[in-house]
Amino acid sequence: FVSSYANVRETGATSFAASVYNKNDKLRPRLYMNQGNGKFKETARAMGFDESALSMGSNFGDLDNDGYLDIYLATGEPNFNSIIPNKVYHNQQGRRVEDVTYACGFGHIQKGHGVGFADFDRDGDQDIYAVMGGSFEGDVFRNILYHNPSENGNNWITIILEGTSSNKSAIGAKVFLETTENGKKRQIVRTVSSGSSFGGNSLQLEIGLGKAKVIDKLLVQWPNIKRNNSEFRNLSVNQIIKITEGESNPLAIEQNSISFNLKSNGHHQH
């Protein structure tokens, strides 16, 4: 029913998850890992991602800023024969995923649809917005905004890309970050996209860096016919920067964090 695309293992190759919308227990989600040679390998069972969930929406995002992408599954079906809580899987450094639905306060039982990860309150970690409610008129529920309370000390950077010869939003641009964490070199790769066929992530790249204290190298591969690159070194963490195609230096953006009004009422939209 829905597919989501991300660099799950930080290899630089985009893998994808395909969620199955069928009550047949034999039809389970699939996680196709990009082997980097033009071939994909189905790894859902090996990664712990093979539980039937009747997913109608999904997306990838980094909930704890460790640099590894987690996944939210929005579940449900038009009738009430099956009620499955919306599920969240935490990426265990690319080795497996772990179901943290209840441990992290998720598990909403309303029918989920489009899912988006974004730093709504500008505090450096990603929150989640999910559209809720059924497919029939009258089967409605308020949309859900999950505020991320993460205070684990992991670092981050937010990157706003602006194309000139590329499209203005730089959709399709690929960003490679090289860091050093606990004495080990590491590469983190992100692509500017909505992330999912049924949902929409922020087009600014909100990237967790773990315990890395500096970005050794940042390379942008622009999505134009020339595939030209922009390269920067020794960037500070925990900041928002804007990179414009063709310009030699990134621009630091000052944005104050905001507080959610937790008493405000939401509304439902399809």
mmCIF file of C-alpha atoms in Angstrom:
data_model
loop_
_atom_site.group_PDB
_atom_site.id
_atom_site.type_symbol
_atom_site.label_atom_id
_atom_site.label_comp_id
_atom_site.label_asym_id
_atom_site.label_seq_id
_atom_site.Cartn_x
_atom_site.Cartn_y
_atom_site.Cartn_z
ATOM 1 C CA PHE A 1 0.000 0.000 0.000
ATOM 2 C CA VAL A 2 2.811 2.413 0.864
ATOM 3 C CA SER A 3 6.553 2.582 0.272
ATOM 4 C CA SER A 4 9.209 4.678 2.022
ATOM 5 C CA TYR A 5 12.774 5.342 0.931
ATOM 6 C CA ALA A 6 15.878 5.999 3.043
ATOM 7 C CA ASN A 7 19.515 5.166 3.648
ATOM 8 C CA VAL A 8 18.919 2.632 6.410
ATOM 9 C CA ARG A 9 22.490 1.431 6.936
ATOM 10 C CA GLU A 10 24.446 4.580 5.992
ATOM 11 C CA THR A 11 26.062 2.875 3.020
ATOM 12 C CA GLY A 12 25.210 5.692 0.619
ATOM 13 C CA ALA A 13 22.710 3.489 -1.232
ATOM 14 C CA THR A 14 18.974 4.111 -0.856
ATOM 15 C CA SER A 15 16.911 1.180 0.429
ATOM 16 C CA PHE A 16 13.136 1.040 0.741
ATOM 17 C CA ALA A 17 10.389 -0.421 2.892
ATOM 18 C CA ALA A 18 7.144 -1.672 1.366
ATOM 19 C CA SER A 19 4.244 -1.988 3.796
ATOM 20 C CA VAL A 20 1.567 -4.545 2.986
ATOM 21 C CA TYR A 21 -2.105 -3.680 3.426
ATOM 22 C CA ASN A 22 -3.688 -7.115 3.609
ATOM 23 C CA LYS A 23 -5.085 -9.220 6.454
ATOM 24 C CA ASN A 24 -3.437 -12.338 5.041
ATOM 25 C CA ASP A 25 -0.834 -13.144 7.699
ATOM 26 C CA LYS A 26 1.529 -14.458 5.022
ATOM 27 C CA LEU A 27 1.801 -10.997 3.466
ATOM 28 C CA ARG A 28 4.160 -9.084 5.716
ATOM 29 C CA PRO A 29 6.135 -5.851 5.278
ATOM 30 C CA ARG A 30 9.224 -5.978 3.110
ATOM 31 C CA LEU A 31 12.528 -4.186 3.626
ATOM 32 C CA TYR A 32 14.641 -4.181 0.478
ATOM 33 C CA MET A 33 18.263 -3.350 1.267
ATOM 34 C CA ASN A 34 20.278 -1.783 -1.534
ATOM 35 C CA GLN A 35 23.414 -3.862 -2.157
ATOM 36 C CA GLY A 36 25.145 -1.038 -4.024
ATOM 37 C CA ASN A 37 25.521 -3.068 -7.223
ATOM 38 C CA GLY A 38 22.117 -2.441 -8.761
ATOM 39 C CA LYS A 39 20.540 -5.277 -6.776
ATOM 40 C CA PHE A 40 18.330 -5.358 -3.670
ATOM 41 C CA LYS A 41 18.056 -7.981 -0.925
ATOM 42 C CA GLU A 42 14.864 -8.566 1.061
ATOM 43 C CA THR A 43 15.872 -8.319 4.750
ATOM 44 C CA ALA A 44 12.649 -7.727 6.713
ATOM 45 C CA ARG A 45 12.864 -10.887 8.830
ATOM 46 C CA ALA A 46 16.587 -10.504 9.498
ATOM 47 C CA MET A 47 16.060 -6.860 10.515
ATOM 48 C CA GLY A 48 13.063 -7.587 12.790
ATOM 49 C CA PHE A 49 10.608 -5.783 10.524
ATOM 50 C CA ASP A 50 8.295 -8.592 9.432
ATOM 51 C CA GLU A 51 5.274 -8.184 11.716
ATOM 52 C CA SER A 52 1.967 -7.833 9.874
ATOM 53 C CA ALA A 53 0.644 -4.323 10.566
ATOM 54 C CA LEU A 54 -1.933 -3.308 7.892
ATOM 55 C CA SER A 55 0.019 -0.139 7.221
ATOM 56 C CA MET A 56 -1.661 2.682 5.282
ATOM 57 C CA GLY A 57 1.188 5.179 5.679
ATOM 58 C CA SER A 58 4.810 5.267 6.794
ATOM 59 C CA ASN A 59 7.974 7.315 6.821
ATOM 60 C CA PHE A 60 11.566 7.373 8.036
ATOM 61 C CA GLY A 61 13.074 9.829 10.532
ATOM 62 C CA ASP A 62 15.703 10.000 13.274
ATOM 63 C CA LEU A 63 13.970 10.209 16.653
ATOM 64 C CA ASP A 64 17.050 10.220 18.882
ATOM 65 C CA ASN A 65 19.599 12.031 16.670
ATOM 66 C CA ASP A 66 21.899 9.014 16.570
ATOM 67 C CA GLY A 67 22.188 9.326 12.783
ATOM 68 C CA TYR A 68 20.243 6.129 12.052
ATOM 69 C CA LEU A 69 16.760 6.383 10.565
ATOM 70 C CA ASP A 70 13.782 4.983 12.469
ATOM 71 C CA ILE A 71 10.379 4.223 10.944
ATOM 72 C CA TYR A 72 6.766 5.052 11.843
ATOM 73 C CA LEU A 73 3.974 2.834 10.491
ATOM 74 C CA ALA A 74 0.478 4.333 10.375
ATOM 75 C CA THR A 75 -1.895 1.373 10.601
ATOM 76 C CA GLY A 76 -5.592 0.622 10.219
ATOM 77 C CA GLU A 77 -8.303 -0.367 7.769
ATOM 78 C CA PRO A 78 -11.683 1.100 6.733
ATOM 79 C CA ASN A 79 -13.810 -1.233 8.876
ATOM 80 C CA PHE A 80 -13.298 -2.199 12.516
ATOM 81 C CA ASN A 81 -12.469 -5.875 12.031
ATOM 82 C CA SER A 82 -8.833 -5.097 12.770
ATOM 83 C CA ILE A 83 -7.490 -2.502 15.189
ATOM 84 C CA ILE A 84 -3.704 -2.365 15.212
ATOM 85 C CA PRO A 85 -1.824 0.374 17.086
ATOM 86 C CA ASN A 86 0.355 2.661 14.976
ATOM 87 C CA LYS A 87 3.880 1.279 15.314
ATOM 88 C CA VAL A 88 7.380 2.738 15.645
ATOM 89 C CA TYR A 89 10.641 0.881 15.065
ATOM 90 C CA HIS A 90 13.990 2.164 16.342
ATOM 91 C CA ASN A 91 17.025 1.560 14.138
ATOM 92 C CA GLN A 92 19.746 -0.306 16.047
ATOM 93 C CA GLN A 93 22.729 1.188 14.190
ATOM 94 C CA GLY A 94 21.729 -0.459 10.924
ATOM 95 C CA ARG A 95 21.866 -3.995 12.332
ATOM 96 C CA ARG A 96 18.193 -4.482 13.263
ATOM 97 C CA VAL A 97 15.113 -2.481 14.155
ATOM 98 C CA GLU A 98 13.404 -2.722 17.541
ATOM 99 C CA ASP A 99 9.698 -2.186 18.206
ATOM 100 C CA VAL A 100 9.541 0.780 20.636
ATOM 101 C CA THR A 101 5.854 1.552 20.118
ATOM 102 C CA TYR A 102 4.857 1.421 23.772
ATOM 103 C CA ALA A 103 8.220 2.218 25.347
ATOM 104 C CA CYS A 104 8.244 5.603 23.595
ATOM 105 C CA GLY A 105 4.578 6.518 24.059
ATOM 106 C CA PHE A 106 3.233 5.783 20.583
ATOM 107 C CA GLY A 107 0.645 3.096 19.777
ATOM 108 C CA HIS A 108 -2.300 5.295 18.753
ATOM 109 C CA ILE A 109 -5.231 3.005 17.851
ATOM 110 C CA GLN A 110 -6.912 5.322 15.341
ATOM 111 C CA LYS A 111 -6.484 4.609 11.635
ATOM 112 C CA GLY A 112 -3.269 6.222 10.455
ATOM 113 C CA HIS A 113 -2.550 7.682 7.025
ATOM 114 C CA GLY A 114 0.133 10.158 5.920
ATOM 115 C CA VAL A 115 3.194 10.505 8.189
ATOM 116 C CA GLY A 116 5.753 13.295 8.335
ATOM 117 C CA PHE A 117 8.937 13.777 10.385
ATOM 118 C CA ALA A 118 10.049 17.385 10.959
ATOM 119 C CA ASP A 119 11.526 19.618 13.644
ATOM 120 C CA PHE A 120 8.312 21.569 14.193
ATOM 121 C CA ASP A 121 9.507 23.403 17.310
ATOM 122 C CA ARG A 122 13.060 24.084 16.039
ATOM 123 C CA ASP A 123 14.791 22.512 19.019
ATOM 124 C CA GLY A 124 17.059 20.208 17.028
ATOM 125 C CA ASP A 125 15.124 16.934 17.085
ATOM 126 C CA GLN A 126 12.388 15.592 14.840
ATOM 127 C CA ASP A 127 8.747 15.479 15.864
ATOM 128 C CA ILE A 128 6.057 13.440 14.079
ATOM 129 C CA TYR A 129 2.809 14.570 12.459
ATOM 130 C CA ALA A 130 0.347 11.841 11.474
ATOM 131 C CA VAL A 131 -3.022 12.103 9.730
ATOM 132 C CA MET A 132 -5.653 10.043 11.562
ATOM 133 C CA GLY A 133 -9.157 8.833 10.741
ATOM 134 C CA GLY A 134 -10.920 6.410 8.450
ATOM 135 C CA SER A 135 -11.602 6.449 4.743
ATOM 136 C CA PHE A 136 -15.377 6.819 5.211
ATOM 137 C CA GLU A 137 -17.100 10.146 5.763
ATOM 138 C CA GLY A 138 -17.781 10.540 9.472
ATOM 139 C CA ASP A 139 -15.054 8.125 10.594
ATOM 140 C CA VAL A 140 -12.811 10.961 11.679
ATOM 141 C CA PHE A 141 -10.319 11.765 14.387
ATOM 142 C CA ARG A 142 -7.967 14.639 15.141
ATOM 143 C CA ASN A 143 -4.593 14.527 13.471
ATOM 144 C CA ILE A 144 -1.714 13.775 15.824
ATOM 145 C CA LEU A 145 1.430 15.775 16.555
ATOM 146 C CA TYR A 146 3.980 13.905 18.653
ATOM 147 C CA HIS A 147 6.381 16.262 20.399
ATOM 148 C CA ASN A 148 9.866 14.793 20.758
ATOM 149 C CA PRO A 149 11.189 15.291 24.323
ATOM 150 C CA SER A 150 14.623 13.833 23.521
ATOM 151 C CA GLU A 151 17.361 15.045 25.856
ATOM 152 C CA ASN A 152 20.050 12.447 25.248
ATOM 153 C CA GLY A 153 22.796 14.922 24.383
ATOM 154 C CA ASN A 154 23.211 13.820 20.776
ATOM 155 C CA ASN A 155 24.225 16.526 18.336
ATOM 156 C CA TRP A 156 22.544 17.542 15.083
ATOM 157 C CA ILE A 157 22.591 19.849 12.098
ATOM 158 C CA THR A 158 19.760 21.204 9.946
ATOM 159 C CA ILE A 159 20.603 21.918 6.309
ATOM 160 C CA ILE A 160 18.452 24.023 3.987
ATOM 161 C CA LEU A 161 19.439 23.577 0.346
ATOM 162 C CA GLU A 162 18.529 26.023 -2.415
ATOM 163 C CA GLY A 163 19.163 25.150 -6.026
ATOM 164 C CA THR A 164 19.990 27.612 -8.794
ATOM 165 C CA SER A 165 20.599 25.476 -11.869
ATOM 166 C CA SER A 166 18.948 22.634 -9.926
ATOM 167 C CA ASN A 167 15.311 22.877 -8.832
ATOM 168 C CA LYS A 168 14.898 25.548 -6.151
ATOM 169 C CA SER A 169 13.987 23.097 -3.366
ATOM 170 C CA ALA A 170 16.935 20.868 -4.354
ATOM 171 C CA ILE A 171 14.680 17.805 -4.386
ATOM 172 C CA GLY A 172 16.856 14.833 -5.254
ATOM 173 C CA ALA A 173 20.059 16.366 -3.874
ATOM 174 C CA LYS A 174 22.258 13.950 -1.958
ATOM 175 C CA VAL A 175 24.253 15.041 1.097
ATOM 176 C CA PHE A 176 27.253 13.139 2.468
ATOM 177 C CA LEU A 177 28.538 13.993 5.946
ATOM 178 C CA GLU A 178 31.777 12.673 7.405
ATOM 179 C CA THR A 179 32.207 12.787 11.181
ATOM 180 C CA THR A 180 34.333 11.249 13.909
ATOM 181 C CA GLU A 181 32.492 9.671 16.822
ATOM 182 C CA ASN A 182 34.305 8.009 19.718
ATOM 183 C CA GLY A 183 37.457 7.928 17.624
ATOM 184 C CA LYS A 184 35.792 6.206 14.660
ATOM 185 C CA LYS A 185 35.170 7.714 11.227
ATOM 186 C CA ARG A 186 31.575 7.659 10.078
ATOM 187 C CA GLN A 187 29.569 8.653 7.010
ATOM 188 C CA ILE A 188 25.934 9.793 7.140
ATOM 189 C CA VAL A 189 23.977 10.118 3.897
ATOM 190 C CA ARG A 190 20.668 11.895 3.301
ATOM 191 C CA THR A 191 18.574 12.718 0.228
ATOM 192 C CA VAL A 192 16.188 15.661 -0.093
ATOM 193 C CA SER A 193 12.750 14.102 -0.590
ATOM 194 C CA SER A 194 9.351 13.654 1.024
ATOM 195 C CA GLY A 195 10.514 10.166 2.033
ATOM 196 C CA SER A 196 7.303 8.276 1.353
ATOM 197 C CA SER A 197 4.596 7.623 -1.201
ATOM 198 C CA PHE A 198 1.978 8.325 1.493
ATOM 199 C CA GLY A 199 3.324 11.067 3.726
ATOM 200 C CA GLY A 200 5.741 13.950 3.551
ATOM 201 C CA ASN A 201 8.908 14.739 5.494
ATOM 202 C CA SER A 202 10.474 18.159 5.813
ATOM 203 C CA LEU A 203 12.522 19.143 2.752
ATOM 204 C CA GLN A 204 15.146 20.705 4.992
ATOM 205 C CA LEU A 205 17.528 17.995 6.135
ATOM 206 C CA GLU A 206 17.379 17.473 9.904
ATOM 207 C CA ILE A 207 20.298 15.171 10.591
ATOM 208 C CA GLY A 208 21.320 13.526 13.849
ATOM 209 C CA LEU A 209 25.077 13.305 14.417
ATOM 210 C CA GLY A 210 25.312 11.190 17.550
ATOM 211 C CA LYS A 211 28.206 12.314 19.761
ATOM 212 C CA ALA A 212 30.229 13.849 16.916
ATOM 213 C CA LYS A 213 31.458 17.320 17.913
ATOM 214 C CA VAL A 214 32.258 18.620 14.441
ATOM 215 C CA ILE A 215 31.391 17.782 10.838
ATOM 216 C CA ASP A 216 34.719 16.961 9.215
ATOM 217 C CA LYS A 217 33.333 17.162 5.688
ATOM 218 C CA LEU A 218 29.982 17.946 4.082
ATOM 219 C CA LEU A 219 29.466 17.207 0.389
ATOM 220 C CA VAL A 220 26.336 18.171 -1.555
ATOM 221 C CA GLN A 221 25.666 16.434 -4.864
ATOM 222 C CA TRP A 222 23.225 18.704 -6.675
ATOM 223 C CA PRO A 223 20.375 17.215 -8.757
ATOM 224 C CA ASN A 224 21.183 18.785 -12.110
ATOM 225 C CA ILE A 225 22.464 17.441 -15.398
ATOM 226 C CA LYS A 226 26.089 18.178 -14.448
ATOM 227 C CA ARG A 227 25.787 16.562 -10.992
ATOM 228 C CA ASN A 228 28.164 19.213 -9.656
ATOM 229 C CA ASN A 229 29.226 19.172 -6.002
ATOM 230 C CA SER A 230 29.622 21.667 -3.164
ATOM 231 C CA GLU A 231 32.089 20.779 -0.419
ATOM 232 C CA PHE A 232 32.622 22.251 3.051
ATOM 233 C CA ARG A 233 34.857 21.257 5.965
ATOM 234 C CA ASN A 234 35.007 21.646 9.742
ATOM 235 C CA LEU A 235 31.420 22.752 10.308
ATOM 236 C CA SER A 236 30.019 23.310 13.786
ATOM 237 C CA VAL A 237 27.206 21.093 15.061
ATOM 238 C CA ASN A 238 23.837 22.085 16.574
ATOM 239 C CA GLN A 239 23.082 24.800 14.060
ATOM 240 C CA ILE A 240 20.886 25.557 11.048
ATOM 241 C CA ILE A 241 22.685 26.390 7.815
ATOM 242 C CA LYS A 242 21.572 27.309 4.314
ATOM 243 C CA ILE A 243 23.607 26.177 1.327
ATOM 244 C CA THR A 244 22.896 27.812 -2.018
ATOM 245 C CA GLU A 245 24.116 26.056 -5.131
ATOM 246 C CA GLY A 246 27.219 27.759 -6.501
ATOM 247 C CA GLU A 247 28.057 29.748 -3.360
ATOM 248 C CA SER A 248 31.321 29.067 -1.557
ATOM 249 C CA ASN A 249 30.166 29.307 2.064
ATOM 250 C CA PRO A 250 27.084 28.141 3.976
ATOM 251 C CA LEU A 251 24.931 30.751 5.693
ATOM 252 C CA ALA A 252 24.118 30.310 9.385
ATOM 253 C CA ILE A 253 20.393 30.780 10.052
ATOM 254 C CA GLU A 254 19.173 32.076 13.397
ATOM 255 C CA GLN A 255 15.832 30.565 14.422
ATOM 256 C CA ASN A 256 14.425 30.597 17.924
ATOM 257 C CA SER A 257 12.779 27.460 19.249
ATOM 258 C CA ILE A 258 9.041 27.629 19.863
ATOM 259 C CA SER A 259 6.768 26.058 22.466
ATOM 260 C CA PHE A 260 3.731 23.994 21.565
ATOM 261 C CA ASN A 261 0.362 25.075 22.922
ATOM 262 C CA LEU A 262 -0.621 21.685 24.276
ATOM 263 C CA LYS A 263 -4.196 22.812 24.974
ATOM 264 C CA SER A 264 -5.023 23.727 21.379
ATOM 265 C CA ASN A 265 -7.446 21.559 19.394
ATOM 266 C CA GLY A 266 -6.356 19.747 16.260
ATOM 267 C CA HIS A 267 -8.462 18.881 13.249
ATOM 268 C CA HIS A 268 -8.679 16.103 10.736
ATOM 269 C CA GLN A 269 -7.901 16.390 7.044
ATOM 270 C CA HIS A 270 -7.414 13.976 4.170
#
